[in-house]
Every structure is written in C-alpha cells, then in structure tokens.
CSV table of C-alpha atoms in Angstrom, one decimal:
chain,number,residue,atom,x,y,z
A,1,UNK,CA,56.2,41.7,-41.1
A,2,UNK,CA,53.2,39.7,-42.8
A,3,UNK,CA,50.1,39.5,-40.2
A,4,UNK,CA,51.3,42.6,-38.0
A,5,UNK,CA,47.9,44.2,-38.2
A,6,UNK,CA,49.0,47.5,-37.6
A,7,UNK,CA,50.3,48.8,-40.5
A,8,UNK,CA,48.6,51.8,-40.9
A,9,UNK,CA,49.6,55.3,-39.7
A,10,UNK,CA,49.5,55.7,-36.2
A,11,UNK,CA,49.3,52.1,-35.2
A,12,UNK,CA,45.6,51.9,-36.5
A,13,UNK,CA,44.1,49.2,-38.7
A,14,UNK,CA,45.4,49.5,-42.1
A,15,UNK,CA,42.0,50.6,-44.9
A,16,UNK,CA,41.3,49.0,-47.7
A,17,UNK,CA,42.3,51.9,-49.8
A,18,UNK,CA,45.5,51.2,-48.4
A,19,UNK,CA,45.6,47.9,-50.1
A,20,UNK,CA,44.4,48.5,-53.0
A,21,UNK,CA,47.8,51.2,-53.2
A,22,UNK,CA,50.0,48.8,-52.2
A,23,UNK,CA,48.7,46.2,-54.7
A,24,UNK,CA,48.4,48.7,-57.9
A,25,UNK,CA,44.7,48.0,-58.2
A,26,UNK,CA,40.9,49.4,-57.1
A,27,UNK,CA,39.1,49.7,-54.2
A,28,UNK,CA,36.8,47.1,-56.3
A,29,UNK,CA,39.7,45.0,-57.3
A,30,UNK,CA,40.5,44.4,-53.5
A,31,UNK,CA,36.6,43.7,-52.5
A,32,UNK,CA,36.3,41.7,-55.2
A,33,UNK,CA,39.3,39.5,-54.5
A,34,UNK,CA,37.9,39.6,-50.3
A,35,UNK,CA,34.8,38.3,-51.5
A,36,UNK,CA,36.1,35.5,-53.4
A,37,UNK,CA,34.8,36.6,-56.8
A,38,UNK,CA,35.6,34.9,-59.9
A,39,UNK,CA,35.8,38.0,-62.3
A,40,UNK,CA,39.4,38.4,-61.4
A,41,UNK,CA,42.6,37.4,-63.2
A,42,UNK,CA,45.1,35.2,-60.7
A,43,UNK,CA,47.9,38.0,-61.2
A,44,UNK,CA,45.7,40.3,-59.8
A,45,UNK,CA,44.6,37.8,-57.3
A,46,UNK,CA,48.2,37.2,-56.0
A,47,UNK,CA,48.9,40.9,-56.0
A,48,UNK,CA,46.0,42.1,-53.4
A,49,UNK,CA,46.7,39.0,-51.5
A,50,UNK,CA,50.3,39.7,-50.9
A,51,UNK,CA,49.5,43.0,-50.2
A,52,UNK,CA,46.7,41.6,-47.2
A,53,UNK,CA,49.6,39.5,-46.2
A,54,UNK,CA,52.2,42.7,-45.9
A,55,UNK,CA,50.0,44.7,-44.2
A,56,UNK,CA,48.3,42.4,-42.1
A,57,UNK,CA,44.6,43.8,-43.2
A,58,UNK,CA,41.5,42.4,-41.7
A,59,UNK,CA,38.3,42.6,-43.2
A,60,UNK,CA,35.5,44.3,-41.8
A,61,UNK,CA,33.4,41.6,-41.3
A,62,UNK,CA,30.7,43.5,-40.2
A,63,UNK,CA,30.7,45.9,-43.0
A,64,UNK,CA,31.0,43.0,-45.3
A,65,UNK,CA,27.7,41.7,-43.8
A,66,UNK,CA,25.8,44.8,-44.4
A,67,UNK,CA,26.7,45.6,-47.9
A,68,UNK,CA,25.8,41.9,-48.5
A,69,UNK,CA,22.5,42.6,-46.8
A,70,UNK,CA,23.5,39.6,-44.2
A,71,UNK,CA,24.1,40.2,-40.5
A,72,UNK,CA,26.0,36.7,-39.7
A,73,UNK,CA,23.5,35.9,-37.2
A,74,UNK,CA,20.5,33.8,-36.3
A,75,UNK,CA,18.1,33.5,-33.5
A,76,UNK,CA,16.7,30.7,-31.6
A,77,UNK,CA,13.3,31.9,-30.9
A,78,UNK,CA,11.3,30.2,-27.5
A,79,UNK,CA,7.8,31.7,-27.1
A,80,UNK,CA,7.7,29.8,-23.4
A,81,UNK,CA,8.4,31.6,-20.3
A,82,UNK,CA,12.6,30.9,-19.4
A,83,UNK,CA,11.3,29.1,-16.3
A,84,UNK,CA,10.2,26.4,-18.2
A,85,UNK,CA,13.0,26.1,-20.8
A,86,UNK,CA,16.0,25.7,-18.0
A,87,UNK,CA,13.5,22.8,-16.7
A,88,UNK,CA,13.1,21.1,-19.7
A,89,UNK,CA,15.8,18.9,-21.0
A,90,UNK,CA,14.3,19.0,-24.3
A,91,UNK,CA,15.2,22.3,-24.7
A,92,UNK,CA,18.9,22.1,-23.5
A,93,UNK,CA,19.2,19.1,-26.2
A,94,UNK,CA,17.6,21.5,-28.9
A,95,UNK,CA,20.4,24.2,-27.8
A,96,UNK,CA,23.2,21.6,-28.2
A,97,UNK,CA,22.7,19.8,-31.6
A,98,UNK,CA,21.9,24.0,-33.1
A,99,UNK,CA,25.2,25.1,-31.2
A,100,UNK,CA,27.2,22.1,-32.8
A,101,UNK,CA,25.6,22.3,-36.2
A,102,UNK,CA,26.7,26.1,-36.0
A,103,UNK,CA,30.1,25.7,-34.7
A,104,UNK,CA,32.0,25.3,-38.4
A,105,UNK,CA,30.0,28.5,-39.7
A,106,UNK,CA,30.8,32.1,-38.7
A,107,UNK,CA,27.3,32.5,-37.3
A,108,UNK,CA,26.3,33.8,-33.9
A,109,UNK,CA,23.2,32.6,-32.6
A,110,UNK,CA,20.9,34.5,-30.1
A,111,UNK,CA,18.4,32.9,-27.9
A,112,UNK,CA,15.5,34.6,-27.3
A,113,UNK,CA,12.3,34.4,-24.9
A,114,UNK,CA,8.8,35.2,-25.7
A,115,UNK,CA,6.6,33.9,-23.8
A,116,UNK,CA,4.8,37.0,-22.2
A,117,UNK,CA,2.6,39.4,-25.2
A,118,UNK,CA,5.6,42.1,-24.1
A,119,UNK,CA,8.4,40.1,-24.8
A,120,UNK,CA,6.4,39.1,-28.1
A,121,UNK,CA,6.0,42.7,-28.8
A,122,UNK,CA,9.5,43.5,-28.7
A,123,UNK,CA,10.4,40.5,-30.7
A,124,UNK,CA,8.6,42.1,-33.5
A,125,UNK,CA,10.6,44.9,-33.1
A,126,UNK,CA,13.8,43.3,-33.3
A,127,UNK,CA,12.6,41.0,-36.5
A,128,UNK,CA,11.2,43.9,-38.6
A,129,UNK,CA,14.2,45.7,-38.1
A,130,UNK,CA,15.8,41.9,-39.8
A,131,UNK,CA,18.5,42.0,-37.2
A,132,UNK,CA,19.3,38.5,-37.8
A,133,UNK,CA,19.4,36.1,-41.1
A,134,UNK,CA,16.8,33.5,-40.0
A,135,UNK,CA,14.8,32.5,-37.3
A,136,UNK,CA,14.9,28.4,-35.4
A,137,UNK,CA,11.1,28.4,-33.6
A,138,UNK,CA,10.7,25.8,-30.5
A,139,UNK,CA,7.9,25.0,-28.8
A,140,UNK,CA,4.9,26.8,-31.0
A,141,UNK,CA,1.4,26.7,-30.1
A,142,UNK,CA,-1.6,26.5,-33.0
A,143,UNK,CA,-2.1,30.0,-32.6
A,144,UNK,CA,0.9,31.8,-32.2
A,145,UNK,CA,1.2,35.1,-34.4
A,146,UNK,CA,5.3,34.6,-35.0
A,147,UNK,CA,5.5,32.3,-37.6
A,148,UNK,CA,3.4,34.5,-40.2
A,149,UNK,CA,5.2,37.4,-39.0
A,150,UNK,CA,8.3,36.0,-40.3
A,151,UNK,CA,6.6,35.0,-43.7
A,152,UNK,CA,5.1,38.6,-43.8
A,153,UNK,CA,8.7,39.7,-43.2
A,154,UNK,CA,10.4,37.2,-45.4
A,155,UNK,CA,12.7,36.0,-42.9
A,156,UNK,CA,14.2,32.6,-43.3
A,157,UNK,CA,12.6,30.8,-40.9
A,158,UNK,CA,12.8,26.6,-39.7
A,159,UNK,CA,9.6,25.5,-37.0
A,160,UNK,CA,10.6,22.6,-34.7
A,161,UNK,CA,7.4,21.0,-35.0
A,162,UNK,CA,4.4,22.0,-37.3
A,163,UNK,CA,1.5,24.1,-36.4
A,164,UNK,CA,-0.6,21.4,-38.4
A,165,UNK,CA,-0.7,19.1,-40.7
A,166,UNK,CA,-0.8,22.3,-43.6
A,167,UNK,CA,2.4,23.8,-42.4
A,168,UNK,CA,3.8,26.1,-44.5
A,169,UNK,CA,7.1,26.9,-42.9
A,170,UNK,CA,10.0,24.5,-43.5
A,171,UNK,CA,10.2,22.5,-40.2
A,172,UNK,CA,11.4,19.2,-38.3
A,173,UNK,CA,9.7,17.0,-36.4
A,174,UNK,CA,10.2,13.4,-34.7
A,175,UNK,CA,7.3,10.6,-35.5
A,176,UNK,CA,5.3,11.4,-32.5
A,177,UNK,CA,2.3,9.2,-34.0
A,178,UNK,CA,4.8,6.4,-34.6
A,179,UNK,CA,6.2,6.9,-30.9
A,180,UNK,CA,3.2,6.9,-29.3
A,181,UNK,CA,2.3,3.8,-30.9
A,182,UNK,CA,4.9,1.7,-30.0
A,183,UNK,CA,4.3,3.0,-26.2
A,184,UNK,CA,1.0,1.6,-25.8
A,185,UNK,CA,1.8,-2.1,-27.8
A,186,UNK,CA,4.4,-2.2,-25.5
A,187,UNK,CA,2.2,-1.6,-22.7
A,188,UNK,CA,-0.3,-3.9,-23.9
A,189,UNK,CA,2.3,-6.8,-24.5
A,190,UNK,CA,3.2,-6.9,-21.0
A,191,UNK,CA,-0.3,-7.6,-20.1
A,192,UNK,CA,-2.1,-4.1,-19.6
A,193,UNK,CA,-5.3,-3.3,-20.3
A,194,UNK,CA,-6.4,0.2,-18.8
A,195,UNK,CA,-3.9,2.2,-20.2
A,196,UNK,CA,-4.1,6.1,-19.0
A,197,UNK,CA,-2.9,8.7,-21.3
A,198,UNK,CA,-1.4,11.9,-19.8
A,199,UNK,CA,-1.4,14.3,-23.0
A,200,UNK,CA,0.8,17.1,-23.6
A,201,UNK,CA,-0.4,20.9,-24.5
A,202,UNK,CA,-3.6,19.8,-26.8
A,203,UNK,CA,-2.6,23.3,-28.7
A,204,UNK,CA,0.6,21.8,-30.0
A,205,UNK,CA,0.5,19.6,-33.1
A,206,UNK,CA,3.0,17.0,-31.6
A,207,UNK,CA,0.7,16.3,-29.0
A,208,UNK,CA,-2.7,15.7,-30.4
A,209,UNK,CA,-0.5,13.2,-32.9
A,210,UNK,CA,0.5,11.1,-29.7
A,211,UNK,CA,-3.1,11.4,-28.6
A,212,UNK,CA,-3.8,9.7,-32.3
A,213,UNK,CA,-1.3,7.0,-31.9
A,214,UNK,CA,-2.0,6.1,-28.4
A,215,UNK,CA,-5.8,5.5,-29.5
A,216,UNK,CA,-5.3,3.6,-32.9
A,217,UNK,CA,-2.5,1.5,-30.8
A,218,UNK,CA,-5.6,0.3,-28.6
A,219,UNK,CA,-8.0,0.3,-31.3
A,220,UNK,CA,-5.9,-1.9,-33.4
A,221,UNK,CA,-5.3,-4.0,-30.5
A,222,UNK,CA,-9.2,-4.4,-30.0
A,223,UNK,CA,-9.6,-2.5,-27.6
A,224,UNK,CA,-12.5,0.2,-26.8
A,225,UNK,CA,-10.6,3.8,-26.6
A,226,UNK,CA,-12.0,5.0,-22.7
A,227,UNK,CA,-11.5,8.6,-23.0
A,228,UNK,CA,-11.6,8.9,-19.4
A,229,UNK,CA,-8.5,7.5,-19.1
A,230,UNK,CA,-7.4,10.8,-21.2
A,231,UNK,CA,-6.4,14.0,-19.1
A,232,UNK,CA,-5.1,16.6,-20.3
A,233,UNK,CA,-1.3,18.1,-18.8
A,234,UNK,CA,0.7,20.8,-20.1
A,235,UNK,CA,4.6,19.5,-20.0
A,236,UNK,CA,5.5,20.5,-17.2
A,237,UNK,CA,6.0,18.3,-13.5
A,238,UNK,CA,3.1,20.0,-12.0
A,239,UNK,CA,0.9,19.5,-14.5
A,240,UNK,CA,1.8,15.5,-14.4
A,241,UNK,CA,1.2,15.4,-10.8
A,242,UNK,CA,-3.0,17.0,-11.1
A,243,UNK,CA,-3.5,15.3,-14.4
A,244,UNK,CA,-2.4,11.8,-12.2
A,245,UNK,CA,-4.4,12.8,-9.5
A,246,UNK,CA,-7.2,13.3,-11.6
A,247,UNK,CA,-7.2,9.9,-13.8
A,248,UNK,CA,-6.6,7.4,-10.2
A,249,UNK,CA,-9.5,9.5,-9.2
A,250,UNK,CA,-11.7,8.9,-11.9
A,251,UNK,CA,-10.1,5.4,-12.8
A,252,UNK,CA,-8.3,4.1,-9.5
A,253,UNK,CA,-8.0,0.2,-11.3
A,254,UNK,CA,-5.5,1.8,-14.0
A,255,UNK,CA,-2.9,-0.2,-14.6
A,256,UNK,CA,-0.3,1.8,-17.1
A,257,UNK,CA,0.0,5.8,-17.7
A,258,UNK,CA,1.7,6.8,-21.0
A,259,UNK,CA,2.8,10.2,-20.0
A,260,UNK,CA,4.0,12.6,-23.0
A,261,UNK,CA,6.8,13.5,-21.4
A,262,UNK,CA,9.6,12.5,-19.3
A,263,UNK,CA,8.9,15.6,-16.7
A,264,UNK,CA,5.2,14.5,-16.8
A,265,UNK,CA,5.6,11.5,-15.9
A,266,UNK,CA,8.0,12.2,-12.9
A,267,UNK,CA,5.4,14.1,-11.9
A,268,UNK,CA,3.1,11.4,-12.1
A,269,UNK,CA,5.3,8.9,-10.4
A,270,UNK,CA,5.1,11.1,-7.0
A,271,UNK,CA,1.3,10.8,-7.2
A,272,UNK,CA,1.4,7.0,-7.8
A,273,UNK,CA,4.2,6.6,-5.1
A,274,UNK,CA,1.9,8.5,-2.9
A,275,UNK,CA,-1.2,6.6,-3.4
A,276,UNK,CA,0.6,3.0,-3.0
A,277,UNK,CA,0.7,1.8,-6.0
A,278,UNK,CA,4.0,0.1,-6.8
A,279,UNK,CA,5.7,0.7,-10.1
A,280,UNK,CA,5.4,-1.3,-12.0
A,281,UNK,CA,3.6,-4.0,-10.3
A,282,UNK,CA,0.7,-2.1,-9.7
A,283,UNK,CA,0.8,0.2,-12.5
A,284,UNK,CA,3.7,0.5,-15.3
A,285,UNK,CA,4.6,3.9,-16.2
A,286,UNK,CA,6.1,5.1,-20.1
A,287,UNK,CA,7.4,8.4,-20.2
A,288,UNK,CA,8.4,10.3,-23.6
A,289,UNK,CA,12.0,12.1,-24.6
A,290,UNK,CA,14.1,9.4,-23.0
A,291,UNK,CA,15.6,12.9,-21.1
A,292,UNK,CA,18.4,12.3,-18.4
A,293,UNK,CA,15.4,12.3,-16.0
A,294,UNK,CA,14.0,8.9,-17.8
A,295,UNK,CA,18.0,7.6,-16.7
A,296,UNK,CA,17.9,9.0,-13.2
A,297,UNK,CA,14.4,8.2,-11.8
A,298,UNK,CA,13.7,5.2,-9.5
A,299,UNK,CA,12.9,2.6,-10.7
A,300,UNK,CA,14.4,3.7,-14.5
A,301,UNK,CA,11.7,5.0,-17.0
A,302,UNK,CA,10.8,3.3,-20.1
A,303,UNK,CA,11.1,6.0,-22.3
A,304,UNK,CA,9.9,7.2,-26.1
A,305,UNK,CA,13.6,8.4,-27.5
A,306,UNK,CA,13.4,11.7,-29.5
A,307,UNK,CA,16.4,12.4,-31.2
A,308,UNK,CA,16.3,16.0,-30.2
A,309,UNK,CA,20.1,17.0,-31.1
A,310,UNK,CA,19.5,15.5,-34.5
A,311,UNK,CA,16.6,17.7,-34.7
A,312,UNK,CA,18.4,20.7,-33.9
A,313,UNK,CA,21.0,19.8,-36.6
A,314,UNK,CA,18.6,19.2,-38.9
A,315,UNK,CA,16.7,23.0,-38.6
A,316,UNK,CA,20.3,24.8,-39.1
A,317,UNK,CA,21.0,22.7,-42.2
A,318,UNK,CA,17.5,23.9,-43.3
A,319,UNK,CA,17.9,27.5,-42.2
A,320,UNK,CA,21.2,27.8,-43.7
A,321,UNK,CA,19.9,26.5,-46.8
A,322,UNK,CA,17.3,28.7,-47.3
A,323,UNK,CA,19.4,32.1,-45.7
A,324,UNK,CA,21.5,31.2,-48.5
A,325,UNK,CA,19.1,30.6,-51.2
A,326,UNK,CA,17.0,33.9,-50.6
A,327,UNK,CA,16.0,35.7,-53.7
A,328,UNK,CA,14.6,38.8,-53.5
A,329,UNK,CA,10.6,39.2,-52.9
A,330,UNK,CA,9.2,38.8,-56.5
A,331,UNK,CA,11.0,35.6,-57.1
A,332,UNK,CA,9.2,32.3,-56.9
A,333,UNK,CA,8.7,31.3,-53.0
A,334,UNK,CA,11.3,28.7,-51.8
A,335,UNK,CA,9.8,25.4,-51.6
A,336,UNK,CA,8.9,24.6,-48.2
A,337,UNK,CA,10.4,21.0,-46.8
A,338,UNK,CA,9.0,19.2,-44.0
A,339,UNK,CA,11.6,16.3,-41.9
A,340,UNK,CA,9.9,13.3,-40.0
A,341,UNK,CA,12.9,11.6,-37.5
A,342,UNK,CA,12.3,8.3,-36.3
A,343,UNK,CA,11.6,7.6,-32.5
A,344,UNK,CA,12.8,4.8,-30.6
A,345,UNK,CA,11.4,2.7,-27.4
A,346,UNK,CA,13.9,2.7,-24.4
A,347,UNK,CA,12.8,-0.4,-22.1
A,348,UNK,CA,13.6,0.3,-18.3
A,349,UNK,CA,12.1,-1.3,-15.4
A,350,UNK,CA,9.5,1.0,-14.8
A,351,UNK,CA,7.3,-0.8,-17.3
C-alpha cells in the first residue's frame, strides 16, 4: 500500500498529524525528520519514515518554503523591452546555460521584463513583497535604480555584467577589454589600417571596455586612435545599419569595422553591401558574440566568442550560493565576488 497518497479519510491527502500518530512521535518529530535534521535518533528516524512510506504522505512543499522563509524560486530580471530580447541571441544563450544550471535544483525560475518605468514599477512591487529568493540581472545600464533596490531589500542578487569597475553586486562577466583587443590585432595583421569601431550602448560597462581595448590595440600597434572612426550604436540591427552609414560617410576609405555585436554588424553588412564595397576585399568586417548569426551570414563573420551559457551557469552557482548563505540583516555583508570568462577569436571569411 506504500506510496498510495490517499490515505487519509475521504480520499484526501493524508496530514502530518496523521503521521506523527502512526509513527508514535510529534508533530516536531515528523518535521524534523522531513527537514533532514540531525537532532533525531535513527529509531525514530525509521519510524516516521515507514510511517511516510505507509501512508504515502507528501510534503507540503510550499508550506515548507514559507516557514523556512524560502519561496523555491528565482527571477531572471531583463530591464530591455521583450522585442529586443527574442532578437538577441545573447539573451536566448543567457536563458539556456540558467535553465540548465537550474535543472538539478527544485527551483522555478521566472523571467521578467522591465524595460518601460511601469513595468519597473511593478517590479518593485513584486521584489519588496520578496516573492522570489534571488534575482539574475541581464543587460543593466550605469543608471538603472534595480540593483540598489535589491541591496536596499537584501535580496540575493548576481549582475551579468558590472555597472563599473566599483561594482558591488556579485556579478559575471566575459573579458570584453581582452576581446576587443584581439579583434583589432587581428585586423591589423591582415594588413588594415583604418579600422572603424561600431560601439555598443556607451551606458553599459561592457561596452566602454571594448571601446578601451579597441583603442590600446591600435595605440600599441602605433597607430593614432581617429575617433571619427568611432560611432556610437545601441545593439540592435538598426542601430548597426545608421552608425555604418554614418562612419563610410565621414570616412568612405575605411577598410575594417569592428562591430560590438554580431546583430550590429549584420546590420552593417547591408550598408557596406549596399554601398559596393565587397567584404572583405574592400573592407573586413569583425562582429562580437560569435551568435548563430556570425555562422549564418554571407560571407561567415569573424567573430569575438562569449561564452554566454557559461556565464549563465556561472550567476546561478553564485545566486545559489549566496540564497543559501543569507544571514539575517545585522550579520556581516556577504563578500561580493566578481568572474572575468575568457573570450575567444572565431576566424571566418569575412575578415
């Protein structure tokens, strides 16, 4: 009869009062023995447990979660509109490595937008009310309100990609100094000399470090930092496709773009394509993320390689360290950790 699950009266769940009868012990006796605590003798142990087995009791996870001030849950927070995360691969390889670094645990984890100041709003909401464990944040800006929220609420919290270099969240990051770097000596190794930069969002921290490691690449090299080969874009295709439009403008006899994304830079291919310029031959194009759009584009695109998944494993072994480490407020602050993962050059034709 073990595992029935209905052993109660009437064919409902059997209680945990019920147990504890069965087994000749406490209400306590049978939490304690639920919970896995060690202040119980193994005779006592194999009685509640054999009683759980007759009955066929589950435990109220739920309950459990409360009284242990724990709601089994974490969110993945996005303050970007959803249009741009469904066009972003980045974001789709975030998901993945957090879904697989979550799958062994009996977390759920929630995805949510805010990217509009009502969506942000409500997010508040939600967090103060600490509906979930911890927070993952993607994609944050140098002046987004969220991540001092959570420290003001002292939620658990892992930032993909610091603020600044005086981060004080726990986060995780790839070298985007060191992968900028190796863009433009790669660049400049197959003979070009007026290299254009297409920057990401100069508000996010990962950005103004490519801009830093595309101009000590050229410096190094001896070369005088043009910033009119810099323009500004913002991620996304369209924003590729003006800041392109902009630098052949200003600088028609470039000869290589660095984009700082893979989406930028298909956006910027378009413009090029448009304009006559062969790739490469005319001018070599290296994109950043090494995204399935890097694989699929014509000719191939020499890409930066994130390790993105990695990343996302990476914050959940983080968050779940510190959800289970939390000590109450007057304890000493967790120490804060900060993860660097290398990049990689992927050589395609396009450069």
């Amino acid at each position: 009869m073990a595992g029935s699950g209905v052993r109660g009266r009437g064919g409902r769940r059997p209680t945990l009062e019920e147990v504890a009868a069965r087994a000749g012990v406490g209400r306590g006796t049978v939490s304690r023995v639920i919970n896995g605590s060690p202040r119980v003798s193994d005779a006592t142990r194999a009685a509640v447990e054999a009683a759980v087995a007759e009955l066929g009791y589950v435990p109220n996870t739920a309950a459990r979660a409360l009284a242990a001030n724990r709601t089994d849950a974490i969110a993945l927070v996005v303050p970007e509109p959803e249009t741009r995360f469904f066009a972003e691969p980045y974001f789709s390889d975030m998901l993945r490595g957090v879904g697989a670094e979550l799958s062994d645990t009996e977390m759920q984890l929630l995805l949510i937008f805010a990217g509009s100041d009502r969506e942000r709003q409500r997010l508040a909401q939600y967090l103060a009310a600490h509906r979930v464990d911890g927070v993952l944040l993607v994609s944050v800006h140098a002046d987004d309100p969220l991540p001092d929220l959570l420290a003001q609420l002292g939620i658990p919290a892992v930032i993909s990609g610091p603020r600044s270099a005086a981060e004080s969240l726990t986060s995780v990051d790839s070298d985007n100094y060191g992968g900028a770097r190796s863009a433009v000596e790669h660049l400049l190794s197959r003979g070009r000399r007026r290299i254009a930069h297409i920057t990401g969002r100069l508000d996010v921290y990962g950005a103004e470090r490519r801009v830093a490691g595309y101009r000590d690449a050229l410096r190094e090299a001896g070369h005088t930092v043009d910033e009119l080969l810099v323009e500004p874009g913002d991620f996304t295709e369209e924003g590729g496709r003006r800041a392109m439009a902009t630098l052949l403008a200003r600088h028609p006899g470039l000869d290589a773009v660095f984009a700082g994304s893979d989406v930028m830079a298909a956006g910027a291919r378009q413009v090029l394509r448009e304009a006559g310029r062969r790739i490469p031959d005319d001018v070599a194009l290296v994109g950043y993320d090494d995204s399935a759009i890097a694989r699929h584009m014509d000719p191939p695109l020499t890409s930066v390689r994130q390790p993105i998944e990695e990343m996302g494993r990476a914050m959940i072994d983080f968050l779940l360290t510190e959800i289970a480490g939390r000590r109450p407020a007057t304890a000493r602050e967790p120490e804060r950790r900060q993860a660097v993962l290398p990049t990689e050059l992927v050589v395609r034709a396009s450069s």
